[in-house]
XYZ file of C-alpha atoms in Angstrom:
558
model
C 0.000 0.000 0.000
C 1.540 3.546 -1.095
C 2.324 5.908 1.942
C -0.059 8.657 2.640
C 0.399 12.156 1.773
C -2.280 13.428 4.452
C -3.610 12.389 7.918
C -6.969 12.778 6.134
C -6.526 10.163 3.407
C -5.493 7.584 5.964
C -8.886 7.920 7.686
C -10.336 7.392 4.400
C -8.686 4.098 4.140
C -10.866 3.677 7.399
C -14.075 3.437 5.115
C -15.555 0.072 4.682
C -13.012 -1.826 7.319
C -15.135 -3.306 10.082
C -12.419 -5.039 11.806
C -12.264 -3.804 15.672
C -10.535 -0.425 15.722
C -11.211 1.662 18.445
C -11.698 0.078 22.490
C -12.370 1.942 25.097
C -13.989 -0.105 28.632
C -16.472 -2.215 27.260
C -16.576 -0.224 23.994
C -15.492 -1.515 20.880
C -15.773 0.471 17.357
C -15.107 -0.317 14.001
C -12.150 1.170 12.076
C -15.734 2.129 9.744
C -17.528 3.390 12.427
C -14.819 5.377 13.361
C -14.350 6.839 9.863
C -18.135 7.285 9.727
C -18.409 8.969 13.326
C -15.463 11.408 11.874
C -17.262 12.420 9.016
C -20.212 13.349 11.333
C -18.059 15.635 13.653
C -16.377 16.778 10.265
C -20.039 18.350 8.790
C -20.788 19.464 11.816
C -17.346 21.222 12.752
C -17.617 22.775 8.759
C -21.351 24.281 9.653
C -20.345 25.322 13.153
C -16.947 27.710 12.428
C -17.674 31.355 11.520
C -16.985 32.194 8.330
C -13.346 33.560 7.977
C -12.435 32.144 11.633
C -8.979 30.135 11.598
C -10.105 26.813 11.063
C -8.978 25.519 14.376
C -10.862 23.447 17.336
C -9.816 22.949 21.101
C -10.579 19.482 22.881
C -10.254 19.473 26.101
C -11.230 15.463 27.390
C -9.445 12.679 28.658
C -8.221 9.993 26.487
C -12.293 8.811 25.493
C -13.163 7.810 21.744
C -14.127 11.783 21.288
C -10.785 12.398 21.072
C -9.928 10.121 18.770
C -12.816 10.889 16.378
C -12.361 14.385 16.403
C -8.791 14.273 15.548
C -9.933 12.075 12.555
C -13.112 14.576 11.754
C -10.468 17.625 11.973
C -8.226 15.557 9.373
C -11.583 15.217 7.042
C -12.369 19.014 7.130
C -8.506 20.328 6.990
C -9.058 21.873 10.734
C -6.463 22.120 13.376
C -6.946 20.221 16.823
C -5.455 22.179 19.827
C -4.719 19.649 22.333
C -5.987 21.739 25.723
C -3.751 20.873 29.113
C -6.890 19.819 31.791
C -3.985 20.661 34.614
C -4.475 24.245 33.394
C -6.356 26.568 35.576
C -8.071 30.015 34.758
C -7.019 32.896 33.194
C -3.923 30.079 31.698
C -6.459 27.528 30.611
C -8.573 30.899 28.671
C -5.231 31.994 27.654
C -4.393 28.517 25.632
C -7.692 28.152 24.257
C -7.750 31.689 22.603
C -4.544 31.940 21.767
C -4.438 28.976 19.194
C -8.170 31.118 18.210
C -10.372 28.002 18.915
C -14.060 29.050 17.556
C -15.537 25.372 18.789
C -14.461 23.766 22.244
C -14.804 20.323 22.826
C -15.136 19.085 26.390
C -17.039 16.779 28.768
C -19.152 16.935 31.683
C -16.098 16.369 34.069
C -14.248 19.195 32.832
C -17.129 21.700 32.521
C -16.096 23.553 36.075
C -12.982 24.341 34.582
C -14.346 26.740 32.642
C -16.742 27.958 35.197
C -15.801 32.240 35.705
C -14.023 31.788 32.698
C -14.298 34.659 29.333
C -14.054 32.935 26.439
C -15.806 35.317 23.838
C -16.610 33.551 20.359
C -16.002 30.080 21.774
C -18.701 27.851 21.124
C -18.530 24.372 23.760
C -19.416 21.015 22.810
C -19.908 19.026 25.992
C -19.913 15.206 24.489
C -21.614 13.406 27.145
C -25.026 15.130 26.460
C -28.442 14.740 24.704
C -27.745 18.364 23.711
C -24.422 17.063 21.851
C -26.412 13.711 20.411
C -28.999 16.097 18.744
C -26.438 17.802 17.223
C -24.668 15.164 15.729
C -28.267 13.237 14.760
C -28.288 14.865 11.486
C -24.744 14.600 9.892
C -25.431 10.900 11.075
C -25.306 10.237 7.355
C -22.186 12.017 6.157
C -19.300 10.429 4.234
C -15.382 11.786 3.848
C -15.284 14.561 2.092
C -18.708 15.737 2.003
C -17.579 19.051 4.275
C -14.696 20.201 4.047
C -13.495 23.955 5.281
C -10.570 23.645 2.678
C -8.791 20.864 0.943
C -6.339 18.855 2.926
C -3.107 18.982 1.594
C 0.097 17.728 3.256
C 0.714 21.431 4.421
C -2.975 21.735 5.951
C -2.344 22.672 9.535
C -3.695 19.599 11.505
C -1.996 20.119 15.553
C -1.541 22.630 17.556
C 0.183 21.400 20.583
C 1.348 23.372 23.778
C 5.230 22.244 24.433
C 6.686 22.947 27.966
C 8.722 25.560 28.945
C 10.835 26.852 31.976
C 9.942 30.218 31.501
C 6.762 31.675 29.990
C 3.202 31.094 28.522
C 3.508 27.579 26.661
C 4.313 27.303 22.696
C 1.934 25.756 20.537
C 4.172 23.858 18.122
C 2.069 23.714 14.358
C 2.388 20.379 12.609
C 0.711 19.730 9.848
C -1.021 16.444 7.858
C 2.050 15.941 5.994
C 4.302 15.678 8.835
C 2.379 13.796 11.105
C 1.123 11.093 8.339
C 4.676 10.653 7.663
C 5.604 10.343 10.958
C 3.214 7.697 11.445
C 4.630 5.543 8.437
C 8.117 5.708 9.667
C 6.669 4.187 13.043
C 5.184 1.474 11.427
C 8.018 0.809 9.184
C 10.611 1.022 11.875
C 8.341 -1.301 14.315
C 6.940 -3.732 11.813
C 3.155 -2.329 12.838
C 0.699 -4.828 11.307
C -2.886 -4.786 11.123
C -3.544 -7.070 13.804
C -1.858 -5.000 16.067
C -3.542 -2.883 18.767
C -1.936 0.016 19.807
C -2.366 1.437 23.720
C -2.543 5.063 24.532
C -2.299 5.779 28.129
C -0.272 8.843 27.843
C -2.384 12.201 27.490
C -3.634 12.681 23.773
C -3.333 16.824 24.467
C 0.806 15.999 23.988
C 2.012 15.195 20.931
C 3.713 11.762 22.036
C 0.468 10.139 22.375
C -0.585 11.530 18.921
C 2.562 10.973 16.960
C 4.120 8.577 18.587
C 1.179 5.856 18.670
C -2.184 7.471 17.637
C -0.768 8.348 14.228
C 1.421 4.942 13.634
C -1.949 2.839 14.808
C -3.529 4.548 11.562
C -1.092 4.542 9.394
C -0.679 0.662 10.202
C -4.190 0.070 9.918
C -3.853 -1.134 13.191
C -6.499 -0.513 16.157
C -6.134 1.367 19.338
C -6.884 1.246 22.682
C -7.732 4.306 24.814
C -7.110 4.657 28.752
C -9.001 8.015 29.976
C -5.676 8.587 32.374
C -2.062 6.136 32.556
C -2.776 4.202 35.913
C 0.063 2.185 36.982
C -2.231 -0.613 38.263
C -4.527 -0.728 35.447
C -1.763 -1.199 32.921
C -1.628 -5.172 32.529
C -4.944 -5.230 33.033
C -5.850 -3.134 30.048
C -3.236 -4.826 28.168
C -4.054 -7.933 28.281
C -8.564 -6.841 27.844
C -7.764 -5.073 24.606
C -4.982 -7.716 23.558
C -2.623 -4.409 23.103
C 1.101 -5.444 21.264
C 2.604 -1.374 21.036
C 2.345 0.985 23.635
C 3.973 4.585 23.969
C 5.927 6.659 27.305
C 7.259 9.631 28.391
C 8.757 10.812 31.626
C 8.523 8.567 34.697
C 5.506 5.943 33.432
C 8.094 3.204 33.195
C 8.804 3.615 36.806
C 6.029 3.894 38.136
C 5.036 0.560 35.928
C 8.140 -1.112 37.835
C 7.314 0.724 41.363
C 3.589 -1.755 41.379
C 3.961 -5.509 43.288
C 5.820 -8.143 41.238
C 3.429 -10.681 40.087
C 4.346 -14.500 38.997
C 1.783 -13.531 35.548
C 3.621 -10.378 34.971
C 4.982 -11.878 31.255
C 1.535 -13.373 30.862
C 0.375 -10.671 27.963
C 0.406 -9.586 24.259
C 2.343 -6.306 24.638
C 5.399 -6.398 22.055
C 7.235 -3.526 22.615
C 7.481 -0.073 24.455
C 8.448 3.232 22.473
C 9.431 6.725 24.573
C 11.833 8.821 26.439
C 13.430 9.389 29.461
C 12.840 5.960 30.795
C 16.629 5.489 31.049
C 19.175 2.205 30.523
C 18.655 0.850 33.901
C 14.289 0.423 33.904
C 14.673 -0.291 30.644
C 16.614 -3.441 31.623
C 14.292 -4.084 34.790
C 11.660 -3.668 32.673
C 12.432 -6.028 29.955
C 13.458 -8.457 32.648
C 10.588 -8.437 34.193
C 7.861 -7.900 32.172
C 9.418 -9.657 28.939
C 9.113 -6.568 26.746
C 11.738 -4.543 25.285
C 11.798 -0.747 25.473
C 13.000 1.238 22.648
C 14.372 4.576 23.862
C 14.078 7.255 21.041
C 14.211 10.624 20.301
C 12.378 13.560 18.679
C 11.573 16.784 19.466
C 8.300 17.968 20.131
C 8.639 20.391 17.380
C 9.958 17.939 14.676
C 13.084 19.906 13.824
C 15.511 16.727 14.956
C 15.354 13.030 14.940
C 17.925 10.063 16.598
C 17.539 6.733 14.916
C 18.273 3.751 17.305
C 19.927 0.664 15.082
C 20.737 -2.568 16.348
C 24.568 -1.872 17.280
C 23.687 1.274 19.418
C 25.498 0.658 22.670
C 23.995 0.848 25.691
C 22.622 4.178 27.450
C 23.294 6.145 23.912
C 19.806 7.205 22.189
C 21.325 6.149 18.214
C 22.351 8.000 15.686
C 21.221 11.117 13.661
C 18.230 10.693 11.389
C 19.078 10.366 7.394
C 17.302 13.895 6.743
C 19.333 15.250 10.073
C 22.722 16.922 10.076
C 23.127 16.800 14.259
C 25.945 18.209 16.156
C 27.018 18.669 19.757
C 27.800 22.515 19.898
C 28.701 25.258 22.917
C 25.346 26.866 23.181
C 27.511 30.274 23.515
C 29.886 29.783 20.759
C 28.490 27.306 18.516
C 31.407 24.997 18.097
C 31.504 21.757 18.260
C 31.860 19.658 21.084
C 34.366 16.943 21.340
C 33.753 13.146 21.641
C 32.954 11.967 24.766
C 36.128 9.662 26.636
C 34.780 6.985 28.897
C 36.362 4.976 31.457
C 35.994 2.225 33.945
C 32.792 1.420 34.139
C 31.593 3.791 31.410
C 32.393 6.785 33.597
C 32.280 9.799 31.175
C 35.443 11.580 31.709
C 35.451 14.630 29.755
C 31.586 15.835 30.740
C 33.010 19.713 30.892
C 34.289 19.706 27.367
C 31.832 16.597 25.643
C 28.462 18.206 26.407
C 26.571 20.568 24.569
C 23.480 21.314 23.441
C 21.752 19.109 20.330
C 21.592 20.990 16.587
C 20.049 20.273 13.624
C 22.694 22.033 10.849
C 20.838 20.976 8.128
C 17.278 21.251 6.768
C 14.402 21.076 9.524
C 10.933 20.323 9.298
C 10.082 22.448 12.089
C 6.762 24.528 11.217
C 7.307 27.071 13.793
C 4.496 27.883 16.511
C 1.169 29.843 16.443
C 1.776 33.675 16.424
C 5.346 33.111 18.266
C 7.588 34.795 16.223
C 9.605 35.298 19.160
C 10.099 31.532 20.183
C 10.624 30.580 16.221
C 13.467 32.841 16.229
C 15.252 31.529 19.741
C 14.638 27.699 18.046
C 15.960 28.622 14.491
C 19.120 30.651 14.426
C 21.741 31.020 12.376
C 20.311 28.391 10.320
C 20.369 26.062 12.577
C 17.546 24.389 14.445
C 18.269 24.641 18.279
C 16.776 21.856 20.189
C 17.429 23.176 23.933
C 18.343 19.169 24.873
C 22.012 18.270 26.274
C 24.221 15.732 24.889
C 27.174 14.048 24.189
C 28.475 11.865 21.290
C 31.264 9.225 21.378
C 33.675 8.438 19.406
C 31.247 6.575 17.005
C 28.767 8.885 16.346
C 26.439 7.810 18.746
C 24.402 9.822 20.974
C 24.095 10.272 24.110
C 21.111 12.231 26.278
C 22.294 14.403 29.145
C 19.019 16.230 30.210
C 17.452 19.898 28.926
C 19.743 22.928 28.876
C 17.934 24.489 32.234
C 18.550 20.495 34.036
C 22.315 21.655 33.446
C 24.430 22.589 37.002
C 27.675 24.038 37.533
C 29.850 22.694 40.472
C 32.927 23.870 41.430
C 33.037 25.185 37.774
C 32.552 21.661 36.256
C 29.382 21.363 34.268
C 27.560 18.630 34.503
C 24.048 17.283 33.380
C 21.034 16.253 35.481
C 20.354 13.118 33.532
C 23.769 11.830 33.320
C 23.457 11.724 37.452
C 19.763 9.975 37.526
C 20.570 7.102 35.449
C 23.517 6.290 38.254
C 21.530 6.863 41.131
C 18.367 4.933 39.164
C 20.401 1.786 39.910
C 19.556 1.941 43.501
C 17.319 -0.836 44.190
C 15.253 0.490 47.321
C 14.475 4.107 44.617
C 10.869 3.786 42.788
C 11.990 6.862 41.374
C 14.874 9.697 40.770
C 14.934 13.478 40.347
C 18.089 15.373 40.396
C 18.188 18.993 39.860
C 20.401 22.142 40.544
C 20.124 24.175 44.132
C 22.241 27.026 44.728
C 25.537 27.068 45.956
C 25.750 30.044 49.621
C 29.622 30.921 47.596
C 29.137 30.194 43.610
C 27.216 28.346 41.102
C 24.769 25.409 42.309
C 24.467 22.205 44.389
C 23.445 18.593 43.361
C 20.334 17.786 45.128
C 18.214 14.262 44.610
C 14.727 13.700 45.711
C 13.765 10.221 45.791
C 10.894 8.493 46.226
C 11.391 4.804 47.832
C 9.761 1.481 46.847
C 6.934 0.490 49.437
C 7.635 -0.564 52.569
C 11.094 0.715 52.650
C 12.893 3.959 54.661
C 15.550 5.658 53.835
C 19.168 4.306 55.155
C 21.371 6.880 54.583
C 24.817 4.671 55.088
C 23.352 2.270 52.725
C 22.966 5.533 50.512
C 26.193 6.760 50.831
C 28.053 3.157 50.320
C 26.137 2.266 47.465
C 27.731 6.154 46.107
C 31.422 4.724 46.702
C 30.636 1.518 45.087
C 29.402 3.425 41.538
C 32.817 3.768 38.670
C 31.425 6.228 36.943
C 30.184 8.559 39.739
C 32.085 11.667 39.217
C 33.645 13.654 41.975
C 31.206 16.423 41.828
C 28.176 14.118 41.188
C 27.456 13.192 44.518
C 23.892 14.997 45.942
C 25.069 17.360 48.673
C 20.911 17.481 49.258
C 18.511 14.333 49.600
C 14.815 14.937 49.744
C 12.676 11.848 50.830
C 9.533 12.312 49.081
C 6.442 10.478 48.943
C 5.680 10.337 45.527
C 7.686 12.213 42.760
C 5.609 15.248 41.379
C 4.643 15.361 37.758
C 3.579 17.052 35.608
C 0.467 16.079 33.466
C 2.746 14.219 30.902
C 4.438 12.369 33.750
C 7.488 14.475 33.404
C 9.431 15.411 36.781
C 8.032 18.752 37.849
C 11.521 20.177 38.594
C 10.201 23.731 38.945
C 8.212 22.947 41.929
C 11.085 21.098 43.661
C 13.494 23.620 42.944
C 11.135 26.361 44.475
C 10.836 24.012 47.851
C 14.387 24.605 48.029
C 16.709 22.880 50.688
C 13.496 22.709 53.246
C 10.675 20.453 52.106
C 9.165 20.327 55.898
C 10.060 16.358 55.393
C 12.809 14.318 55.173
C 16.045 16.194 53.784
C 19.431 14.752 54.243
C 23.064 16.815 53.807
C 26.423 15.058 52.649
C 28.929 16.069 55.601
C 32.499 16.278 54.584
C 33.291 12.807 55.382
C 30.441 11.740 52.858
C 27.983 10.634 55.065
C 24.081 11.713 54.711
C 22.981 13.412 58.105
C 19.467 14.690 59.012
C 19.051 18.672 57.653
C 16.870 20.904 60.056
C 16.105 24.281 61.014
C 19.370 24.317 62.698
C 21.175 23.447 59.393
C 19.112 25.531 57.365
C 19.790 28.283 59.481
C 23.902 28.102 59.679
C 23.086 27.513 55.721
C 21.186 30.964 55.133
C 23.568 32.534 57.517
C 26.380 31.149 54.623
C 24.080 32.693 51.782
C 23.767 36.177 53.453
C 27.875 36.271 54.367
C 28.379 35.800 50.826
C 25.731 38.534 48.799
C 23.480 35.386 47.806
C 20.460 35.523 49.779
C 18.218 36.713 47.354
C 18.743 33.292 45.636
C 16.981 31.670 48.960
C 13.138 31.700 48.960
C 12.013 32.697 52.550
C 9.009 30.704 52.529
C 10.395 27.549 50.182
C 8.996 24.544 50.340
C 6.784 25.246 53.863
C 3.610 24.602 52.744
């Protein structure tokens, strides 16, 4: 079958196909019935939008079949889905939605007091889980693809418009259109041998673009089905998997751990699942993970915005990401000079040696297939410059060519005027069997430059042993001398954000005082208790030395 040259032509395919392809609980549609139900929400979406509006739609749900058939109906009529963050609040949540100039919101009944207060002027709401929504959709009952169409889709018809996050300011809504995303779908299913029979989870949140490009897109470019989960539940995951027969599922941030942090079961490799595509899960789950469950993880890389790609082939060693794309020309550069890094020097037991001179920032030198983001011509000239596409993501690159992921260019710390990278630091202390998870970020120093700290959340049922911690720091090769947390935070759970990434921000507001458990290296390297005592002799240090503005008075005492 010839590739696709629109998202809209591969939902066409859809038409006449009544072998399962959507589930959801005890629903199960037809890859027909969702082509049919598409064209519906298509008609209707074409007589709804005001004439001359930007043909764009928000949807703010959970992962329920409404999602899916609107993205699908917004393919049909060349609209724009805006993928709408429910962990937005108030004037943010009215910001996102008019900012990407959504004319029609969809929502349910369980987000409707989100919007309650809110000013939304022009914005018409769909709440799906109504009569008032079934009338509406009673008489387009009969529509077929291409019946209503706002314009022709083309590969350049806009067809996202997803928020990316940012340290600093209102999020970006990256623009990807039908020709990227169809294509990105293909060279999923031609990469992971998608077939047909295959059934394709999404757990992760279908507002980011990993659900959506990374599985939602591959699924229907594969002819494949999917599966929906309203939210990613740890517990519910083998459960699902093994109810909707699912072979592919996608993850981002800390899912993976979490999946590892539930019981061990003696049925846990009793299940269809194939394989497991994301980011971030690191080399160490990855391993757990495959031992345990029986399914291997494929670590990749893409940014959000499409303007770089990392191919993973068979010989990639382990803890490097793969190689640059075909279409990419990738380089590790000095974000403040531009030149290029050299190739990282390892030693005994794979400790990087050179971390000051081998780690830069990731560019794309040649041509990009970034679209740029709604109305930002700000942010689409700090990602494009000089030519180059800027992806804002630390790495390194042996002597190879291969590529190795060292955290985002705010995770990046400065100790004793040696730079090193948050992520390089995690996957170390990720080997510690009694962690369920691992955060490390940058504190500041009372003198100069920053602090390691770690928060870590433990397995069940076990406390923190801070010898234990600080021998199983000796026993680690590649454990640089400035690696070691000065700062431990016990925490009960590891915050997140929405898309299960760590929500650094929030730790690094709480500070060195988390009204919990915080331990402090002492000079002989052992982890004691850190009080109001401590904190105090520390703030003293700050205020000696100029710094105390960098100390939040109130961090972290809620």
């Amino acid at each position: 079958m010839r590739s696709a040259g629109t998202v809209a032509e591969l939902v066409q395919r859809q038409w006449g196909d009544h072998r399962p392809g959507l589930r959801y609980e005890d629903i199960v549609l037809s890859h027909h019935q969702v082509a049919s139900g598409a064209a519906a929400r298509a008609a209707l979406l074409a007589d709804l939008l005001p004439a001359g509006s930007e043909p764009h739609l928000g949807v703010l749900l959970d992962n329920t079949p409404e999602f899916s058939l609107w993205l699908s109906a917004a393919a049909l009529a060349g609209a724009a889905v805006a993928g709408i963050n429910p962990t937005r609040r108030g004037a943010e949540l009215a910001r996102d939605i008019l900012h990407t100039e959504c004319r029609v919101l969809i929502t349910e009944r369980a987000h409707l007091p989100l919007l309650d207060g809110l000013e939304l002027p022009g914005v018409r709401v769909l709440v799906t889980d109504t009569e008032a929504y079934a009338g509406l959709l009673a008489p387009y009952a009969g529509a077929e693809p291409g019946d209503a169409v706002l314009g022709r889709p083309g590969p350049g018809t806009r067809m996202l418009l997803y928020f990316t996050s940012g340290s600093t300011g209102a999020p970006k809504a990256a623009v990807c259109t039908q020709g990227r995303l169809a294509a990105a779908g293909q060279s999923l299913v031609d990469h992971f041998g998608v077939r047909r029979e295959d059934v394709h989870y999404i757990c992760m949140p279908m507002f980011h673009g990993n659900a959506v490009i990374a599985d939602w897109a591959p699924a229907l470019a594969g002819g494949a089905a999917v599966a929906l989960r309203r939210r990613f539940s740890a517990s519910g995951f083998l459960a699902d998997v093994r109810a909707h027969g699912a072979t592919y599922f996608t993850y981002v941030g800390r899912a993976v751990q979490y999946l590892l942090a539930t019981p061990e079961r003696p049925d846990d490799r009793e299940h269809p699942l194939r394989t497991g595509f994301g980011t971030e899960a690191g080399a160490v789950d990855a391993a757990r993970f495959r031992e345990r469950f029986g399914v291997r993880l494929t670590e990749g890389y893409g940014s959000s915005e499409g303007g770089a790609a990392i191919q993973r082939t068979p010989d990639t060693p382990a803890g490097a990401i793969g190689r640059a794309s075909d279409r990419d020309d990738l380089a590790v550069v000095d974000p403040s000079s531009g030149r290029e890094r050299v190739a990282a020097v390892f030693g005994e037991g794979g400790k990087l040696l050179n971390g000051a001179a081998a780690i830069g920032e990731l560019v794309n030198r040649g041509r990009t297939p970034f679209e740029g983001y709604w109305r930002n011509e700000e942010a689409d000239a700090a990602r494009v410059r000089g030519g180059w596409y800027w992806t804002g993501d630390l790495f390194f690159r042996d002597a190879d060519g291969f590529l190795y992921f060292a955290g985002r260019t705010e995770d990046r710390l400065r100790v004793d005027s040696e730079n090193l990278a948050a992520a390089v630091i995690e996957n170390i202390l990720a080997r510690w069997t009694d962690a369920a998870a691992v955060a490390v970020y940058a504190v500041p120093d009372p003198v100069a430059g920053d602090q390691v700290m770690a928060a870590l959340a433990l397995r069940d049922g076990v406390r923190f042993d801070p010898a234990a911690f600080a021998a199983f720091l000796r026993d680690q090769p590649d454990l640089g001398t400035k690696m070691a947390p000065r700062f431990v935070r016990i925490v009960r759970a590891m915050p997140v954000t929405a898309t299960n990434k760590v929500h650094r921000a929030g730790l690094r507001l709480a500070g060195f005082w988390s009204g919990a458990a915080v331990w402090c290296r002492d000079p002989e390297g052992r982890y004691v208790p850190f009080g109001e005592e401590q904190l105090a002799a520390l703030t003293a240090e700050f205020e000696e030395h100029g710094r105390a503005e960098l100390l939040s008075s109130d961090a972290g005492r809620a």
